[in-house]
Tab-separated table of C-alpha atoms and ligand atoms in Angstrom:
chain	number	residue	atom	x	y	z
I	1	MET	CA	73.030	88.621	103.456
I	2	ARG	CA	75.208	90.960	105.344
I	3	ILE	CA	78.458	92.005	104.144
I	4	GLY	CA	80.969	94.192	106.058
I	5	VAL	CA	83.458	96.208	103.865
I	6	ILE	CA	86.660	97.457	105.605
I	7	LEU	CA	87.808	100.301	103.363
I	8	ASP	CA	89.624	103.617	103.183
I	9	TRP	CA	88.397	105.171	99.932
I	10	VAL	CA	86.104	104.057	97.232
I	11	ASN	CA	86.948	104.094	93.593
I	12	PRO	CA	84.160	104.158	90.999
I	13	VAL	CA	84.097	100.559	90.230
I	14	ILE	CA	83.937	99.733	93.890
I	15	GLY	CA	81.191	102.402	94.423
I	16	GLU	CA	79.107	100.891	91.584
I	17	THR	CA	79.740	97.397	92.821
I	18	PHE	CA	78.165	98.543	96.263
I	19	ARG	CA	75.087	99.962	94.302
I	20	VAL	CA	74.525	96.609	92.474
I	21	LEU	CA	75.020	94.655	95.672
I	22	SER	CA	72.392	96.862	97.527
I	23	GLU	CA	70.094	96.339	94.478
I	24	ARG	CA	70.283	92.585	95.072
I	25	GLY	CA	69.202	92.958	98.719
I	26	VAL	CA	72.753	92.739	100.225
I	27	LYS	CA	73.006	94.749	103.526
I	28	LEU	CA	76.384	96.526	103.412
I	29	ASP	CA	78.091	97.542	106.478
I	30	LEU	CA	81.002	100.108	105.559
I	31	LEU	CA	83.802	100.185	108.050
I	32	ARG	CA	86.176	103.016	107.909
I	33	PRO	CA	88.622	102.476	110.759
I	34	GLU	CA	90.651	105.644	109.679
I	35	GLU	CA	87.590	107.783	110.167
I	36	ARG	CA	86.177	106.667	113.399
I	37	MET	CA	87.648	105.363	116.533
I	38	VAL	CA	87.156	101.712	117.104
I	39	ASP	CA	86.382	100.562	120.624
I	40	LEU	CA	87.954	96.984	120.556
I	41	ALA	CA	85.494	95.700	123.061
I	42	ASP	CA	82.707	96.458	120.774
I	43	LEU	CA	84.491	94.861	117.791
I	44	ARG	CA	82.465	91.632	117.028
I	45	VAL	CA	81.414	89.630	114.184
I	46	GLU	CA	78.119	91.133	112.750
I	47	ASN	CA	78.234	90.103	109.143
I	48	ASP	CA	78.132	86.878	107.058
I	49	LEU	CA	81.238	87.922	105.279
I	50	TYR	CA	83.910	90.719	105.517
I	51	ILE	CA	85.670	92.234	102.482
I	52	LEU	CA	89.020	93.569	103.168
I	53	LYS	CA	89.292	96.215	100.571
I	54	SER	CA	91.642	98.609	102.334
I	55	GLY	CA	95.303	97.853	102.742
I	56	THR	CA	96.087	99.995	105.735
I	57	GLU	CA	97.788	98.771	108.866
I	58	LEU	CA	94.649	99.593	110.785
I	59	ALA	CA	92.338	97.893	108.246
I	60	LEU	CA	94.545	94.760	108.258
I	61	SER	CA	94.559	94.620	111.985
I	62	VAL	CA	90.760	95.034	112.511
I	63	ALA	CA	90.363	92.357	109.859
I	64	GLY	CA	92.853	90.144	111.837
I	65	ALA	CA	90.924	90.759	115.048
I	66	LEU	CA	87.629	89.817	113.180
I	67	HIS	CA	89.232	86.821	111.682
I	68	ALA	CA	90.371	85.722	115.244
I	69	LEU	CA	86.696	86.283	116.435
I	70	GLY	CA	85.563	83.877	113.720
I	71	ALA	CA	84.694	86.125	110.861
I	72	ALA	CA	84.840	84.838	107.263
I	73	THR	CA	87.082	87.417	105.316
I	74	LEU	CA	87.544	87.926	101.633
I	75	ASN	CA	90.191	87.216	100.694
I	76	PRO	CA	90.921	84.981	103.741
I	77	TYR	CA	92.794	87.284	106.398
I	78	PRO	CA	95.948	84.942	106.814
I	79	THR	CA	96.380	84.888	102.963
I	80	VAL	CA	95.995	88.802	102.741
I	81	ALA	CA	98.401	89.337	105.725
I	82	MET	CA	100.921	87.157	103.926
I	83	MET	CA	100.364	89.093	100.548
I	84	ARG	CA	101.141	92.395	102.078
I	85	ASN	CA	104.745	91.323	102.366
I	86	LYS	CA	106.579	91.510	99.180
I	87	ILE	CA	109.444	89.287	100.367
I	88	ILE	CA	107.134	86.466	101.028
I	89	VAL	CA	105.096	86.974	97.762
I	90	THR	CA	108.175	87.062	95.548
I	91	ARG	CA	109.685	83.862	97.022
I	92	MET	CA	106.266	82.220	96.791
I	93	LEU	CA	105.993	83.396	93.251
I	94	LYS	CA	109.528	82.037	92.398
I	95	GLU	CA	108.726	78.704	93.926
I	96	ALA	CA	105.845	78.345	91.743
I	97	GLY	CA	107.691	79.017	88.712
I	98	VAL	CA	106.168	82.484	87.982
I	99	PRO	CA	108.594	84.668	86.301
I	100	THR	CA	109.651	87.438	88.581
I	101	PRO	CA	112.672	89.632	88.623
I	102	ASP	CA	115.806	88.617	90.825
I	103	THR	CA	114.972	90.212	94.138
I	104	TYR	CA	117.273	90.790	96.976
I	105	VAL	CA	116.708	91.864	100.682
I	106	ALA	CA	119.089	93.559	103.164
I	107	SER	CA	118.546	95.718	106.124
I	108	ASP	CA	121.452	97.795	104.983
I	109	PRO	CA	120.715	99.017	101.512
I	110	SER	CA	124.622	99.578	100.770
I	111	ASP	CA	124.732	95.695	100.637
I	112	PHE	CA	122.911	96.186	97.303
I	113	ARG	CA	125.831	98.146	95.686
I	114	PRO	CA	127.681	95.188	94.071
I	115	LEU	CA	124.379	94.404	92.346
I	116	LEU	CA	124.536	97.557	90.453
I	117	GLU	CA	127.472	96.342	88.300
I	118	PHE	CA	124.931	94.270	86.631
I	119	GLY	CA	122.350	96.860	85.858
I	120	PRO	CA	119.793	99.062	87.358
I	121	LEU	CA	117.719	98.121	90.380
I	122	ILE	CA	114.258	99.211	91.553
I	123	LEU	CA	113.948	99.518	95.427
I	124	LYS	CA	110.580	99.233	96.997
I	125	PRO	CA	109.185	99.110	100.406
I	126	TYR	CA	108.616	95.488	101.496
I	127	ARG	CA	104.981	96.450	102.526
I	128	GLY	CA	104.636	99.165	99.797
I	129	SER	CA	101.559	99.752	97.441
I	130	ARG	CA	100.377	102.427	95.200
I	131	GLY	CA	103.902	102.974	94.025
I	132	ALA	CA	104.865	104.794	97.258
I	133	GLY	CA	108.493	104.914	98.158
I	134	ILE	CA	109.858	103.301	94.972
I	135	HIS	CA	113.333	104.427	93.538
I	136	ILE	CA	115.006	103.273	90.398
I	137	VAL	CA	118.871	103.304	91.103
I	138	ARG	CA	121.465	103.120	88.516
I	139	LYS	CA	124.802	104.264	90.349
I	140	PRO	CA	126.103	103.183	93.705
I	141	GLN	CA	126.257	106.729	94.966
I	142	GLU	CA	122.464	107.089	94.369
I	143	LEU	CA	121.961	104.529	97.091
I	144	ASP	CA	123.727	106.766	99.652
I	145	GLY	CA	121.278	109.711	99.130
I	146	LEU	CA	118.121	107.851	99.298
I	147	LYS	CA	115.437	108.676	101.682
I	148	LEU	CA	114.294	105.069	102.521
I	149	ASP	CA	110.900	104.135	103.738
I	150	GLY	CA	111.949	101.398	106.237
I	151	LEU	CA	112.959	97.917	105.085
I	152	MET	CA	113.339	97.835	101.165
I	153	LEU	CA	113.743	95.257	98.702
I	154	ALA	CA	115.990	95.619	95.726
I	155	GLN	CA	114.623	94.155	92.424
I	156	ARG	CA	116.535	93.881	89.049
I	157	TYR	CA	114.968	96.588	87.017
I	158	HIS	CA	113.625	95.397	83.576
I	159	PRO	CA	113.114	98.432	81.389
I	160	PRO	CA	109.488	97.935	80.042
I	161	ASP	CA	108.679	97.568	76.494
I	162	GLY	CA	105.459	99.530	76.960
I	163	PRO	CA	102.901	100.275	79.694
I	164	ASP	CA	102.393	97.640	82.603
I	165	CYS	CA	100.174	94.961	81.760
I	166	LYS	CA	97.838	94.655	84.518
I	167	ILE	CA	95.720	91.496	84.940
I	168	TYR	CA	92.542	91.197	87.117
I	169	CYS	CA	91.010	87.951	88.070
I	170	ILE	CA	87.580	87.723	89.428
I	171	GLY	CA	86.356	84.045	90.224
I	172	GLY	CA	88.783	82.625	87.568
I	173	ARG	CA	87.869	85.112	84.818
I	174	LEU	CA	90.913	87.038	83.640
I	175	PHE	CA	90.997	90.636	82.346
I	176	GLY	CA	93.999	92.286	80.856
I	177	ILE	CA	94.419	96.150	81.098
I	178	ARG	CA	97.467	98.075	79.827
I	179	ARG	CA	98.294	100.921	81.962
I	180	ILE	CA	101.136	103.510	82.131
I	181	TRP	CA	103.254	103.897	85.319
I	182	PRO	CA	103.526	106.152	86.959
I	183	ILE	CA	99.990	107.543	85.980
I	184	GLU	CA	99.740	111.201	85.093
I	185	LYS	CA	96.229	111.902	85.549
I	186	TYR	CA	93.151	110.204	87.042
I	187	GLU	CA	91.951	108.878	83.550
I	188	ASP	CA	95.169	106.961	83.061
I	189	LYS	CA	93.698	104.626	85.746
I	190	LEU	CA	91.307	103.201	83.235
I	191	GLY	CA	94.160	102.098	80.817
I	192	GLN	CA	93.337	99.849	77.663
I	193	PRO	CA	91.737	96.708	77.778
I	194	PHE	CA	93.925	94.006	75.747
I	195	ASP	CA	93.609	90.204	75.067
I	196	LEU	CA	95.648	88.168	77.110
I	197	SER	CA	98.170	85.836	75.498
I	198	ALA	CA	98.110	82.220	76.594
I	199	GLU	CA	101.503	82.827	78.416
I	200	LEU	CA	99.957	85.748	80.445
I	201	ARG	CA	96.963	83.626	81.326
I	202	ASP	CA	98.983	80.911	82.580
I	203	VAL	CA	101.108	83.226	84.519
I	204	ALA	CA	98.041	84.726	86.100
I	205	LEU	CA	96.492	81.542	86.943
I	206	ARG	CA	99.706	80.323	88.541
I	207	CYS	CA	99.663	83.513	90.757
I	208	GLY	CA	96.300	82.741	92.039
I	209	ALA	CA	97.045	79.130	92.688
I	210	VAL	CA	100.025	79.905	94.756
I	211	PHE	CA	97.874	81.821	97.184
I	212	GLY	CA	94.717	79.756	96.946
I	213	ILE	CA	92.580	82.591	95.805
I	214	ASP	CA	90.764	83.638	92.733
I	215	LEU	CA	90.074	87.371	93.299
I	216	TYR	CA	93.301	89.431	92.882
I	217	GLY	CA	95.121	91.736	90.624
I	218	LEU	CA	98.769	91.363	89.088
I	219	ASP	CA	101.191	93.912	87.849
I	220	THR	CA	103.281	92.600	84.851
I	221	VAL	CA	106.189	94.295	83.235
I	222	VAL	CA	106.954	92.992	79.818
I	223	SER	CA	110.731	93.687	78.937
I	224	ASP	CA	112.501	92.424	75.938
I	225	GLY	CA	109.302	90.570	75.124
I	226	ARG	CA	109.343	88.431	78.444
I	227	PRO	CA	106.696	89.082	81.201
I	228	TYR	CA	107.770	89.576	84.826
I	229	VAL	CA	105.217	89.550	87.626
I	230	VAL	CA	106.452	92.585	89.915
I	231	ASP	CA	103.421	92.925	92.246
I	232	VAL	CA	100.265	91.018	93.343
I	233	GLN	CA	97.239	92.633	95.033
I	234	LYS	CA	94.640	90.976	97.266
I	235	PHE	CA	91.905	92.935	95.754
I	236	GLY	CA	92.769	95.023	92.634
I	237	SER	CA	91.025	98.335	91.737
I	238	TYR	CA	89.445	96.620	88.530
I	239	MET	CA	89.310	100.087	86.995
I	240	GLY	CA	89.069	99.785	83.247
I	241	VAL	CA	87.748	96.272	83.544
I	242	PRO	CA	84.425	95.912	81.265
I	243	ASP	CA	81.364	95.288	83.524
I	244	ALA	CA	83.476	94.884	86.588
I	245	PRO	CA	80.897	96.045	88.992
I	246	ARG	CA	78.332	93.259	87.976
I	247	VAL	CA	81.035	90.665	87.656
I	248	LEU	CA	82.284	91.587	91.182
I	249	ALA	CA	78.826	91.782	92.671
I	250	ASP	CA	78.317	88.192	91.382
I	251	TYR	CA	81.429	86.925	92.850
I	252	ILE	CA	80.669	88.575	96.166
I	253	VAL	CA	77.216	87.167	96.336
I	254	ALA	CA	78.478	83.678	95.647
I	255	ALA	CA	81.246	84.206	98.338
I	256	GLY	CA	78.709	85.411	100.878
I	257	THR	CA	76.412	82.411	100.218
I	258	ARG	CA	79.367	80.150	100.757
I	259	ALA	CA	80.252	81.886	103.963
I	260	MET	CA	76.659	81.719	105.157
I	261	ARG	CA	76.848	77.828	104.673
I	262	GLY	CA	80.226	78.084	106.690
I	263	GLU	CA	81.949	76.702	103.403
I	264	LEU	CA	84.127	79.850	102.747
I	265	GLN	CA	87.140	79.576	105.187
I	266	LEU	CA	87.197	75.942	104.881
I	267	SER	CA	87.454	75.813	101.059
I	268	GLU	CA	89.800	78.844	100.876
I	269	SER	CA	92.277	77.924	103.549
I	270	ALA	CA	92.510	74.233	102.339
W	1	ADP	N1	111.600	94.994	88.450
W	1	ADP	C1	110.913	95.964	87.783
W	1	ADP	N2	111.283	96.222	86.510
W	1	ADP	C2	110.788	97.368	85.884
W	1	ADP	N3	109.650	98.087	86.182
W	1	ADP	C3	109.142	97.661	87.455
W	1	ADP	C4	109.692	96.519	88.342
W	1	ADP	N4	108.985	96.548	89.374
W	1	ADP	C5	108.057	97.425	89.467
W	1	ADP	N5	108.194	98.071	88.253
W	1	ADP	C6	107.283	99.249	87.877
W	1	ADP	O1	107.003	99.981	89.037
W	1	ADP	C7	105.455	99.944	89.239
W	1	ADP	C8	105.257	99.984	90.820
W	1	ADP	O2	106.039	98.873	91.246
W	1	ADP	P1	105.033	97.670	92.197
W	1	ADP	O3	105.908	96.608	92.436
W	1	ADP	O4	103.810	97.433	91.568
W	1	ADP	O5	104.769	98.611	93.609
W	1	ADP	P2	103.267	98.889	94.133
W	1	ADP	O6	103.030	97.723	95.195
W	1	ADP	O7	103.849	100.171	95.039
W	1	ADP	O8	102.388	99.062	93.278
W	1	ADP	C9	104.953	98.747	88.439
W	1	ADP	O9	103.714	98.975	88.227
W	1	ADP	C10	105.939	98.836	87.222
W	1	ADP	O10	105.632	99.697	86.351
W	2	MG	MG1	101.832	97.768	91.814
């Protein structure tokens, strides 16, 4: 089985997953488009399955080109492309009854001013990740001085009762990790595993169902005892998830097997 991985950097969980996959005889083709120029004429489908680990614009575009050439991608490229856009994601989650904060979009952020009468907002770049470009805003004048990172969405800020409740899903198995935000040091990334309540399980499974995927991560903020899903990742970090490399490798081999049978794109886009 040949698996292409489009990536920028490798966290320890992913590094270990690669080791487990190699041990099982999987041939890995690591593509790092940021590090080496890609001649588009040479870009062709050379692997049974492509894993889109990186979220950069370049990685996404290379994956899109491969998808157009018939590659099977994990998660499916069209889904990943949609999930990069927090405006689309938030609306889809709301439609599915997933608790999300009230969210507003405007090309001119001064339009958000009246919303501040009812409490603080958190502004996020609409294609943001890893906490980049996020601002909590309490007063109207703070909106004027902000250095904005392109198109932003404004979300009702729900002061958290504690650390984020991150939820990872690998093939329907759910894992809860409590993690502080923002992280202060690298070890904070590991967080603390916790048992998911029935409510959080239900929320997490509904998020996967919205996008038709079973490999993803969620950031959930619990405020006043109520959970709000604030972010969904197409491929989480899985840091702190017990035994993550083995569970991920099992999942990837199963997906690769389905891709080799030509079943992956069909079942996943259905
Ligand atoms: N509406 C919100 N209310 C309270 N805290 C929030 C809200 N949205 C995000 N946060 C906090 O900000 C962090 C980063 O926001 P997130 O939407 O996950 O952005 P990114 O895609 O950059 O990770 C979250 O992990 C959470 O701790
Ligand atoms: Mg996040």
